[in-house]
Amino acid sequence: MTLNTPVVGMAGGGQLARMTQQAAIALGVPLRVLAGAPDESAARVVADVRVGNDRALDDLRTFAKGCDVITFDHEHVPGDHIRDLEASGVACRPGSAALAHAQDKLVMRERLGAFGAPCPAYAHLPAADPVPALEAFAREHGLPLVVKATRGGYDGKGVWVLDSLDGDAVRLVTDLLGQGLDLMVEEHVAFRRELAALVARSPYGQGAAYPIVETVQEKGICTEVIAPAPGLSDDLAIEAQNLALGIANELGVVGLLAVELFETETGLVVNELAMRPHNSGHWTIEGARTSQFEQHLRAVLDLPLGSTEPAAPVTVMANVLGGDDPDVYSRYVHVMAHDPAVKVHFYGKDVRPGRKIGHVTALGDDLADVRERARHAADYLRWGPEMKAHRTTANTEENA
Amino acid sequence: MTLNTPVVGMAGGGQLARMTQQAAIALGVPLRVLAGAPDESAARVVADVRVGNDRALDDLRTFAKGCDVITFDHEHVPGDHIRDLEASGVACRPGSAALAHAQDKLVMRERLGAFGAPCPAYAHLPAADPVPALEAFAREHGLPLVVKATRGGYDGKGVWVLDSLDGDAVRLVTDLLGQGLDLMVEEHVAFRRELAALVARSPYGQGAAYPIVETVQEKGICTEVIAPAPGLSDDLAIEAQNLALGIANELGVVGLLAVELFETETGLVVNELAMRPHNSGHWTIEGARTSQFEQHLRAVLDLPLGSTEPAAPVTVMANVLGGDDPDVYSRYVHVMAHDPAVKVHFYGKDVRPGRKIGHVTALGDDLADVRERARHAADYLRWGPEMKAHRTTANTEENA
């Protein structure tokens, strides 16, 4: 007789589904993935792949048959479709009501404001006549200001910082509205650094919080995650964990919730929400007793949550971005010989310059040492022996 | 452009191939598995499965096309077939010449004896007239003695301990020979405990040794692995590591080599060899910086080997055997709620009483505590709430 294990369906075939498969293998839980094409990151490694369009209701309905629970690799499955699945009795975790707050930044701001979570000032931009609204917002909150697409953005896409409201800026906003984007404006938060709070919540209502991490971004893309966030006071760490657990509870999240935070002179401010395994949690694969991918599966299956205890005093995850030479594998030899303890993760994705194609993780006791180890591995995998030239350029740009 | 990663082919679709897939996903290395049926343990989770007979040359030849290197989930692929693949230019790692020593216990004993590795006394049993040879061996080495099939055994199968050479014993041996088995006899080693040394060797010649572990067996099946072996002196640990590294080098092993050892009053004695990921190394998934599955892939791909540094002072792995009730999944809730830090591994195999169907791993500082945590999880997954009755029975049997 076979195990009576439930089937988890994940809509989306990216690297999050791919890494979820590693956890599903351990738990003996069959993972079924709805991928857009058979060569997507997860489709290359999962036995049970269905190729289809995860934005199309018919494909979602077909996919859901035989799955005990549906979860998501990204935020782009339309809420209407998820509501339709729910109405027909499919368990979607997180559900559409919670997920709306990770799909629409305006919905998120309104709900979190009502809940009392610290957020930047914001306003919706009327499509017909945005300029007076922008000018009024700038008068009240100053410049620069941040224009965001309410839906569909990720990795810095869908976010524009305006230093002034000159003709170029107005043209940009008018163009974006002309493309049919729905826009909002937010105050530009003067932050010391960015943090992320990762928590899980099960249908039973159990919550679990990982240590708060610092995330380092370059040009809107996360390049590095440091766990735990260096020098963060216990008070602020607990405040961030409780804020994320409170939001998860308030919104009825099931699965993971990542809360991207700004640390400012006066405290924490919520930036973005994600309800799925998150780049800021990749460090947990080796750096915590329970990886975020296992934790997400446990939560959506309503199993007791796993220990979030860290495995080392310091863990640093660095994203590997695509460089000019796609033959990343040939650079493994140097990276692995240079540091036998660094962990290499590759997503099996086509290599394009600047694209997230993998990550590396280093663990240890000394922050500067662990950071340098992760940085070295990620830079070498991207650039090869040319990494020094690129590092020098980056430093020069930073100093300029 | 896609990654220029080599394809690793693994003959055999058991749990070792299944867990290798977790490591292959991280490395971005495509793993192709030759499984006997689509519902085998690895076939349930690997995207690129070929169904065929890994004892049949034609199936092996077809499988090898498009693989950059072939490796093995078990020892049962006939050496003649591997030699045939090698002759046609297929990279087999380990190669047939090395693997012969894990496939035939007589070949292993002869070679290790010549190498000077400590082994029990042994003799080949002539099929035509075994009794005089048995009697002569018993006169020289005493009783009990151990009869072994030279080929095909595992998990205590193919091993018979004879306390006397009475009529029953002679009939057993005659029956085994009559079934066509090739037999050898070995002295019965009076051991304190069993140890295992796990090492890796790459084609380049790099070697890496894991900490020496203690393995606990019941009725010939490994039930528990303790890393590192409690109370083992540094001298003996280094001797065991060097012995395994020396054997790997002497035999030209590529990939992992597990050396099962007896610890006796007078030192170490080699029991068995395996050239693949091994049950005694499952603890490395969470308990070492590099899992044995990643290490095996790195070795067969001729990549630099990973750090074998332990992640905790004590790691205990306990095998989960099938019990009477196959619904193991329903017992996850208790196990995970009872100990949020214990790691559960299920192999997706049909549950049969006494069959290895998974394992659990616990990490910590205190040996007794970590052992009890692993033991509790494994026993509960097997027996459920009835585990106490079974434990009492087992204790009574041990005390009887």
Short mmCIF file of C-alpha atoms in Angstrom, two decimals, chain B:
data_model
loop_
_atom_site.label_atom_id
_atom_site.label_comp_id
_atom_site.label_asym_id
_atom_site.label_seq_id
_atom_site.Cartn_x
_atom_site.Cartn_y
_atom_site.Cartn_z
CA MET B 1 21.36 30.37 -23.55
CA THR B 2 21.17 27.47 -21.17
CA LEU B 3 23.70 26.26 -18.67
CA ASN B 4 26.27 23.95 -20.14
CA THR B 5 25.84 21.45 -17.31
CA PRO B 6 26.67 17.76 -17.70
CA VAL B 7 23.93 15.14 -17.36
CA VAL B 8 24.43 12.57 -14.60
CA GLY B 9 22.78 9.22 -15.18
CA MET B 10 22.03 7.05 -12.14
CA ALA B 11 21.19 3.39 -12.62
CA GLY B 12 18.58 2.40 -10.06
CA GLY B 13 15.48 4.21 -8.82
CA GLY B 14 15.67 3.72 -5.06
CA GLN B 15 15.84 6.22 -2.24
CA LEU B 16 19.51 6.95 -2.86
CA ALA B 17 18.70 8.24 -6.35
CA ARG B 18 15.72 10.08 -4.84
CA MET B 19 17.88 11.93 -2.33
CA THR B 20 20.56 12.55 -4.96
CA GLN B 21 17.90 14.50 -6.83
CA GLN B 22 17.71 17.01 -3.96
CA ALA B 23 21.41 17.71 -4.37
CA ALA B 24 21.22 17.76 -8.17
CA ILE B 25 18.47 20.41 -7.97
CA ALA B 26 20.75 22.67 -5.92
CA LEU B 27 23.73 22.21 -8.21
CA GLY B 28 21.63 22.76 -11.32
CA VAL B 29 22.87 19.43 -12.65
CA PRO B 30 20.29 17.40 -14.61
CA LEU B 31 19.86 13.93 -13.06
CA ARG B 32 18.56 11.13 -15.28
CA VAL B 33 17.40 7.98 -13.51
CA LEU B 34 17.05 4.46 -14.88
CA ALA B 35 14.21 3.00 -12.81
CA GLY B 36 12.60 -0.41 -12.96
CA ALA B 37 9.09 1.06 -12.75
CA PRO B 38 7.53 4.53 -12.80
CA ASP B 39 6.44 4.25 -9.17
CA GLU B 40 9.88 3.57 -7.72
CA SER B 41 11.11 5.93 -5.03
CA ALA B 42 13.24 8.16 -7.27
CA ALA B 43 10.97 7.87 -10.30
CA ARG B 44 8.26 9.62 -8.31
CA VAL B 45 10.31 12.79 -7.96
CA VAL B 46 12.77 13.00 -10.86
CA ALA B 47 11.77 14.79 -14.07
CA ASP B 48 14.01 12.73 -16.36
CA VAL B 49 13.18 9.07 -15.69
CA ARG B 50 13.82 6.24 -18.12
CA VAL B 51 12.05 3.02 -17.23
CA GLY B 52 14.11 -0.06 -17.95
CA ASN B 53 16.07 -2.95 -16.52
CA ASP B 54 19.39 -1.86 -15.05
CA ARG B 55 20.62 -5.48 -15.22
CA ALA B 56 20.06 -5.60 -19.01
CA LEU B 57 22.84 -4.41 -21.30
CA ASP B 58 20.58 -3.04 -24.01
CA ASP B 59 18.66 -0.91 -21.51
CA LEU B 60 21.91 0.33 -20.00
CA ARG B 61 23.31 1.24 -23.43
CA THR B 62 20.16 3.14 -24.34
CA PHE B 63 20.17 4.88 -20.99
CA ALA B 64 23.80 5.93 -21.28
CA LYS B 65 23.19 7.84 -24.53
CA GLY B 66 23.10 11.53 -23.66
CA CYS B 67 24.52 11.03 -20.18
CA ASP B 68 27.94 12.56 -19.50
CA VAL B 69 28.63 10.19 -16.62
CA ILE B 70 26.91 7.09 -15.26
CA THR B 71 26.75 6.26 -11.57
CA PHE B 72 24.82 3.80 -9.44
CA ASP B 73 22.08 3.67 -6.80
CA HIS B 74 23.08 0.07 -5.87
CA GLU B 75 25.70 -2.63 -6.56
CA HIS B 76 23.59 -4.93 -8.70
CA VAL B 77 24.42 -3.72 -12.22
CA PRO B 78 26.49 -6.61 -13.62
CA GLY B 79 30.19 -5.83 -13.90
CA ASP B 80 30.30 -7.27 -17.43
CA HIS B 81 27.74 -4.71 -18.54
CA ILE B 82 29.68 -1.85 -16.95
CA ARG B 83 32.85 -3.04 -18.68
CA ASP B 84 30.94 -3.08 -21.96
CA LEU B 85 29.80 0.52 -21.43
CA GLU B 86 33.34 1.56 -20.54
CA ALA B 87 34.70 -0.14 -23.67
CA SER B 88 32.31 1.95 -25.74
CA GLY B 89 33.55 5.14 -24.09
CA VAL B 90 30.93 5.73 -21.39
CA ALA B 91 32.33 7.30 -18.20
CA CYS B 92 31.19 4.99 -15.38
CA ARG B 93 31.93 6.26 -11.87
CA PRO B 94 32.83 4.25 -9.94
CA GLY B 95 34.32 2.13 -12.73
CA SER B 96 33.86 -1.61 -13.08
CA ALA B 97 37.34 -2.38 -11.73
CA ALA B 98 36.65 -0.57 -8.46
CA LEU B 99 33.02 -1.60 -8.19
CA ALA B 100 33.91 -5.31 -8.36
CA HIS B 101 35.08 -4.98 -4.76
CA ALA B 102 31.65 -3.86 -3.61
CA GLN B 103 29.90 -6.50 -5.73
CA ASP B 104 31.84 -9.58 -4.71
CA LYS B 105 32.88 -10.12 -1.10
CA LEU B 106 35.53 -12.69 -2.04
CA VAL B 107 37.16 -10.32 -4.53
CA MET B 108 37.04 -7.62 -1.84
CA ARG B 109 38.64 -9.83 0.83
CA GLU B 110 41.44 -10.94 -1.50
CA ARG B 111 42.26 -7.41 -2.57
CA LEU B 112 42.01 -5.85 0.90
CA GLY B 113 44.13 -8.67 2.32
CA ALA B 114 46.84 -7.98 -0.25
CA PHE B 115 46.57 -4.25 0.56
CA GLY B 116 47.04 -5.01 4.25
CA ALA B 117 43.65 -3.79 5.44
CA PRO B 118 42.50 -5.57 8.62
CA CYS B 119 39.95 -8.23 7.64
CA PRO B 120 38.48 -11.33 9.29
CA ALA B 121 39.86 -14.72 8.27
CA TYR B 122 37.88 -16.09 5.31
CA ALA B 123 37.76 -18.98 2.86
CA HIS B 124 35.87 -19.78 -0.30
CA LEU B 125 33.43 -22.70 0.07
CA PRO B 126 33.70 -25.28 -2.70
CA ALA B 127 30.23 -25.92 -4.08
CA ALA B 128 30.86 -29.64 -4.63
CA ASP B 129 31.96 -30.60 -1.13
CA PRO B 130 31.60 -27.75 1.40
CA VAL B 131 31.54 -29.69 4.66
CA PRO B 132 35.25 -30.55 5.02
CA ALA B 133 36.12 -26.91 4.25
CA LEU B 134 33.63 -25.68 6.86
CA GLU B 135 34.97 -28.11 9.45
CA ALA B 136 38.57 -27.15 8.75
CA PHE B 137 37.67 -23.43 9.02
CA ALA B 138 35.82 -24.04 12.31
CA ARG B 139 38.79 -25.96 13.76
CA GLU B 140 41.10 -23.06 12.97
CA HIS B 141 38.83 -20.09 13.78
CA GLY B 142 36.21 -21.56 16.12
CA LEU B 143 32.44 -21.17 16.24
CA PRO B 144 30.22 -19.41 15.51
CA LEU B 145 31.22 -18.78 11.93
CA VAL B 146 29.63 -16.65 9.24
CA VAL B 147 28.55 -17.92 5.84
CA LYS B 148 28.06 -15.26 3.20
CA ALA B 149 26.86 -15.22 -0.38
CA THR B 150 29.75 -13.65 -2.25
CA ARG B 151 27.33 -11.60 -4.38
CA GLY B 152 23.92 -9.96 -4.16
CA GLY B 153 23.41 -9.53 -0.42
CA TYR B 154 22.32 -6.38 1.42
CA ASP B 155 20.71 -5.40 4.76
CA GLY B 156 21.65 -8.72 6.39
CA LYS B 157 20.37 -10.74 3.45
CA GLY B 158 22.98 -13.18 2.18
CA VAL B 159 24.59 -13.58 5.63
CA TRP B 160 24.06 -16.58 7.93
CA VAL B 161 25.66 -17.07 11.35
CA LEU B 162 26.22 -20.75 12.18
CA ASP B 163 26.57 -21.55 15.88
CA SER B 164 27.41 -25.17 15.15
CA LEU B 165 28.00 -27.47 12.22
CA ASP B 166 25.13 -29.78 13.09
CA GLY B 167 22.76 -31.35 10.59
CA ASP B 168 20.58 -28.21 10.27
CA ALA B 169 23.62 -26.06 9.51
CA VAL B 170 24.94 -28.45 6.88
CA ARG B 171 21.49 -28.67 5.29
CA LEU B 172 21.26 -24.86 5.15
CA VAL B 173 24.63 -24.58 3.40
CA THR B 174 23.82 -27.43 1.01
CA ASP B 175 20.47 -25.80 0.18
CA LEU B 176 22.11 -22.42 -0.51
CA LEU B 177 24.68 -24.01 -2.78
CA GLY B 178 21.90 -25.95 -4.45
CA GLN B 179 20.18 -22.59 -5.22
CA GLY B 180 23.32 -21.66 -7.15
CA LEU B 181 24.73 -19.22 -4.61
CA ASP B 182 28.49 -18.84 -4.41
CA LEU B 183 29.45 -18.96 -0.72
CA MET B 184 32.35 -18.01 1.49
CA VAL B 185 32.94 -18.49 5.17
CA GLU B 186 34.34 -15.90 7.57
CA GLU B 187 35.41 -15.87 11.15
CA HIS B 188 32.81 -14.38 13.49
CA VAL B 189 34.30 -11.12 14.73
CA ALA B 190 33.66 -10.39 18.41
CA PHE B 191 33.10 -6.66 18.13
CA ARG B 192 32.34 -3.96 20.67
CA ARG B 193 30.31 -2.02 18.16
CA GLU B 194 30.03 -1.22 14.47
CA LEU B 195 31.44 1.92 12.89
CA ALA B 196 31.33 3.33 9.38
CA ALA B 197 33.84 5.46 7.51
CA LEU B 198 32.49 7.50 4.61
CA VAL B 199 34.90 9.09 2.16
CA ALA B 200 34.75 10.53 -1.33
CA ARG B 201 37.33 10.43 -4.07
CA SER B 202 37.33 12.33 -7.36
CA PRO B 203 38.96 11.32 -10.67
CA TYR B 204 41.46 14.11 -10.03
CA GLY B 205 42.44 12.14 -6.92
CA GLN B 206 41.08 14.48 -4.27
CA GLY B 207 39.82 12.74 -1.15
CA ALA B 208 37.48 13.88 1.62
CA ALA B 209 36.53 12.03 4.80
CA TYR B 210 33.44 12.49 6.96
CA PRO B 211 33.56 12.05 10.72
CA ILE B 212 33.47 8.36 11.73
CA VAL B 213 30.01 7.26 12.85
CA GLU B 214 28.62 4.46 14.99
CA THR B 215 25.97 2.32 13.35
CA VAL B 216 23.45 0.35 15.38
CA GLN B 217 21.96 -2.75 13.74
CA GLU B 218 18.99 -4.89 14.69
CA LYS B 219 18.56 -8.23 12.94
CA GLY B 220 21.03 -7.17 10.26
CA ILE B 221 19.27 -3.87 9.49
CA CYS B 222 20.80 -0.54 10.43
CA THR B 223 18.40 1.25 12.76
CA GLU B 224 20.48 4.16 14.00
CA VAL B 225 23.58 6.14 13.10
CA ILE B 226 25.35 8.37 15.62
CA ALA B 227 27.71 11.07 14.31
CA PRO B 228 30.39 11.30 15.45
CA ALA B 229 30.83 7.84 17.03
CA PRO B 230 30.57 8.50 20.79
CA GLY B 231 33.77 8.20 22.75
CA LEU B 232 35.90 7.20 19.77
CA SER B 233 39.49 8.27 20.33
CA ASP B 234 40.98 10.74 17.86
CA ASP B 235 43.65 8.18 17.03
CA LEU B 236 41.14 5.50 16.08
CA ALA B 237 38.97 8.00 14.19
CA ILE B 238 41.94 9.13 12.12
CA GLU B 239 42.98 5.52 11.58
CA ALA B 240 39.50 4.68 10.28
CA GLN B 241 39.44 7.73 7.98
CA ASN B 242 42.89 6.94 6.63
CA LEU B 243 41.95 3.30 6.12
CA ALA B 244 38.91 4.31 4.05
CA LEU B 245 40.86 6.94 2.09
CA GLY B 246 43.58 4.37 1.48
CA ILE B 247 41.12 1.77 0.23
CA ALA B 248 39.45 4.35 -2.04
CA ASN B 249 42.82 5.22 -3.49
CA GLU B 250 44.02 1.62 -3.78
CA LEU B 251 40.85 0.52 -5.57
CA GLY B 252 40.57 3.68 -7.68
CA VAL B 253 37.10 4.46 -6.38
CA VAL B 254 35.38 7.51 -7.88
CA GLY B 255 32.43 8.79 -5.88
CA LEU B 256 31.61 7.75 -2.36
CA LEU B 257 33.07 4.80 -0.52
CA ALA B 258 31.46 3.59 2.70
CA VAL B 259 33.56 1.19 4.75
CA GLU B 260 31.59 -0.71 7.38
CA LEU B 261 33.88 -1.51 10.27
CA PHE B 262 33.93 -3.59 13.42
CA GLU B 263 35.56 -2.02 16.47
CA THR B 264 37.16 -4.87 18.43
CA GLU B 265 39.35 -5.15 21.52
CA THR B 266 42.40 -5.08 19.29
CA GLY B 267 41.40 -2.49 16.69
CA LEU B 268 39.42 -2.06 13.49
CA VAL B 269 38.27 -4.82 11.13
CA VAL B 270 36.71 -4.18 7.72
CA ASN B 271 33.26 -5.70 7.34
CA GLU B 272 31.76 -4.50 4.04
CA LEU B 273 32.29 -1.88 1.31
CA ALA B 274 29.72 0.18 -0.61
CA MET B 275 30.54 2.60 -3.44
CA ARG B 276 27.59 4.94 -3.43
CA PRO B 277 25.67 7.11 -0.98
CA HIS B 278 25.11 4.89 2.04
CA ASN B 279 22.59 4.61 4.84
CA SER B 280 25.35 5.42 7.33
CA GLY B 281 25.69 8.83 5.61
CA HIS B 282 22.07 10.03 5.61
CA TRP B 283 22.87 12.10 8.69
CA THR B 284 25.01 14.38 6.48
CA ILE B 285 21.94 15.91 4.78
CA GLU B 286 21.45 18.18 7.77
CA GLY B 287 24.43 17.18 9.90
CA ALA B 288 27.34 18.09 7.63
CA ARG B 289 28.11 21.12 5.51
CA THR B 290 28.02 18.93 2.38
CA SER B 291 25.52 16.09 2.16
CA GLN B 292 26.81 12.75 0.96
CA PHE B 293 24.52 13.07 -2.06
CA GLU B 294 26.04 16.39 -3.12
CA GLN B 295 29.49 14.94 -2.41
CA HIS B 296 28.83 11.94 -4.62
CA LEU B 297 27.74 14.23 -7.48
CA ARG B 298 30.75 16.48 -7.01
CA ALA B 299 33.05 13.46 -7.07
CA VAL B 300 31.58 11.79 -10.16
CA LEU B 301 31.59 15.18 -11.95
CA ASP B 302 35.24 15.75 -10.96
CA LEU B 303 34.34 18.94 -9.13
CA PRO B 304 36.27 19.93 -6.00
CA LEU B 305 34.86 18.08 -3.00
CA GLY B 306 32.77 19.85 -0.37
CA SER B 307 33.48 20.47 3.30
CA THR B 308 32.66 17.51 5.54
CA GLU B 309 32.52 19.72 8.63
CA PRO B 310 29.72 18.69 11.02
CA ALA B 311 26.88 21.18 11.59
CA ALA B 312 26.29 20.22 15.23
CA PRO B 313 28.16 18.45 18.04
CA VAL B 314 25.84 15.41 17.75
CA THR B 315 23.66 14.20 14.89
CA VAL B 316 21.56 11.04 15.12
CA MET B 317 19.80 9.45 12.15
CA ALA B 318 17.21 6.76 12.82
CA ASN B 319 15.75 4.65 10.04
CA VAL B 320 11.98 4.45 9.83
CA LEU B 321 10.83 0.91 9.14
CA GLY B 322 7.38 0.03 7.92
CA GLY B 323 4.87 -0.99 10.59
CA ASP B 324 1.48 -2.63 10.39
CA ASP B 325 -0.43 0.54 9.42
CA PRO B 326 0.80 2.03 6.13
CA ASP B 327 -0.74 5.45 6.76
CA VAL B 328 2.51 7.02 7.93
CA TYR B 329 1.50 10.53 6.84
CA SER B 330 -1.25 10.76 9.47
CA ARG B 331 1.45 10.31 12.09
CA TYR B 332 3.41 13.38 10.92
CA VAL B 333 1.23 15.68 13.05
CA HIS B 334 2.30 14.14 16.33
CA VAL B 335 5.94 13.84 15.39
CA MET B 336 6.23 17.41 14.12
CA ALA B 337 4.29 18.91 17.03
CA HIS B 338 6.29 16.90 19.55
CA ASP B 339 9.65 18.03 18.15
CA PRO B 340 9.61 20.94 15.68
CA ALA B 341 13.35 20.49 15.00
CA VAL B 342 13.37 16.82 14.00
CA LYS B 343 13.78 16.32 10.25
CA VAL B 344 11.50 13.79 8.54
CA HIS B 345 12.49 12.03 5.31
CA PHE B 346 10.05 9.79 3.49
CA TYR B 347 10.97 7.83 0.42
CA GLY B 348 7.57 7.51 -1.23
CA LYS B 349 7.83 3.71 -1.15
CA ASP B 350 5.07 1.26 -0.48
CA VAL B 351 4.95 0.52 3.23
CA ARG B 352 5.72 -3.08 4.17
CA PRO B 353 6.49 -4.29 7.70
CA GLY B 354 10.21 -4.03 8.39
CA ARG B 355 11.06 -2.26 5.12
CA LYS B 356 13.18 0.91 5.24
CA ILE B 357 10.69 3.58 4.18
CA GLY B 358 12.30 6.73 5.50
CA HIS B 359 14.53 8.21 8.15
CA VAL B 360 14.58 10.99 10.71
CA THR B 361 17.45 13.16 11.84
CA ALA B 362 17.96 15.10 15.06
CA LEU B 363 20.82 17.48 15.87
CA GLY B 364 21.99 18.92 19.16
CA ASP B 365 24.55 19.04 21.93
CA ASP B 366 23.55 16.19 24.23
CA LEU B 367 23.96 12.63 22.96
CA ALA B 368 21.25 10.98 25.09
CA ASP B 369 18.76 13.73 24.30
CA VAL B 370 19.42 13.73 20.55
CA ARG B 371 19.23 9.92 20.41
CA GLU B 372 15.94 9.86 22.24
CA ARG B 373 14.49 12.54 19.94
CA ALA B 374 15.43 10.59 16.81
CA ARG B 375 14.29 7.29 18.34
CA HIS B 376 10.94 8.73 19.38
CA ALA B 377 10.22 10.15 15.93
CA ALA B 378 11.23 6.95 14.12
CA ASP B 379 9.27 4.71 16.48
CA TYR B 380 6.17 6.89 16.33
CA LEU B 381 6.24 7.03 12.52
CA ARG B 382 6.41 3.24 12.50
CA TRP B 383 3.99 2.32 15.25
CA GLY B 384 1.98 5.42 16.14
CA PRO B 385 0.62 5.56 19.68
CA GLU B 386 1.37 1.82 20.01
CA MET B 387 5.08 2.59 20.03
CA LYS B 388 5.36 2.19 23.80
CA ALA B 389 4.13 -1.39 23.68
CA HIS B 390 6.63 -2.18 20.93
CA ARG B 391 9.44 -0.51 22.84
CA THR B 392 8.62 -2.54 25.93
CA THR B 393 8.64 -5.72 23.87
CA ALA B 394 11.96 -4.83 22.32
CA ASN B 395 13.45 -4.10 25.74
CA THR B 396 12.12 -7.37 27.12
CA GLU B 397 13.62 -9.25 24.18
CA GLU B 398 16.93 -7.53 24.71
CA ASN B 399 16.87 -8.34 28.42
CA ALA B 400 15.83 -11.96 27.90
#
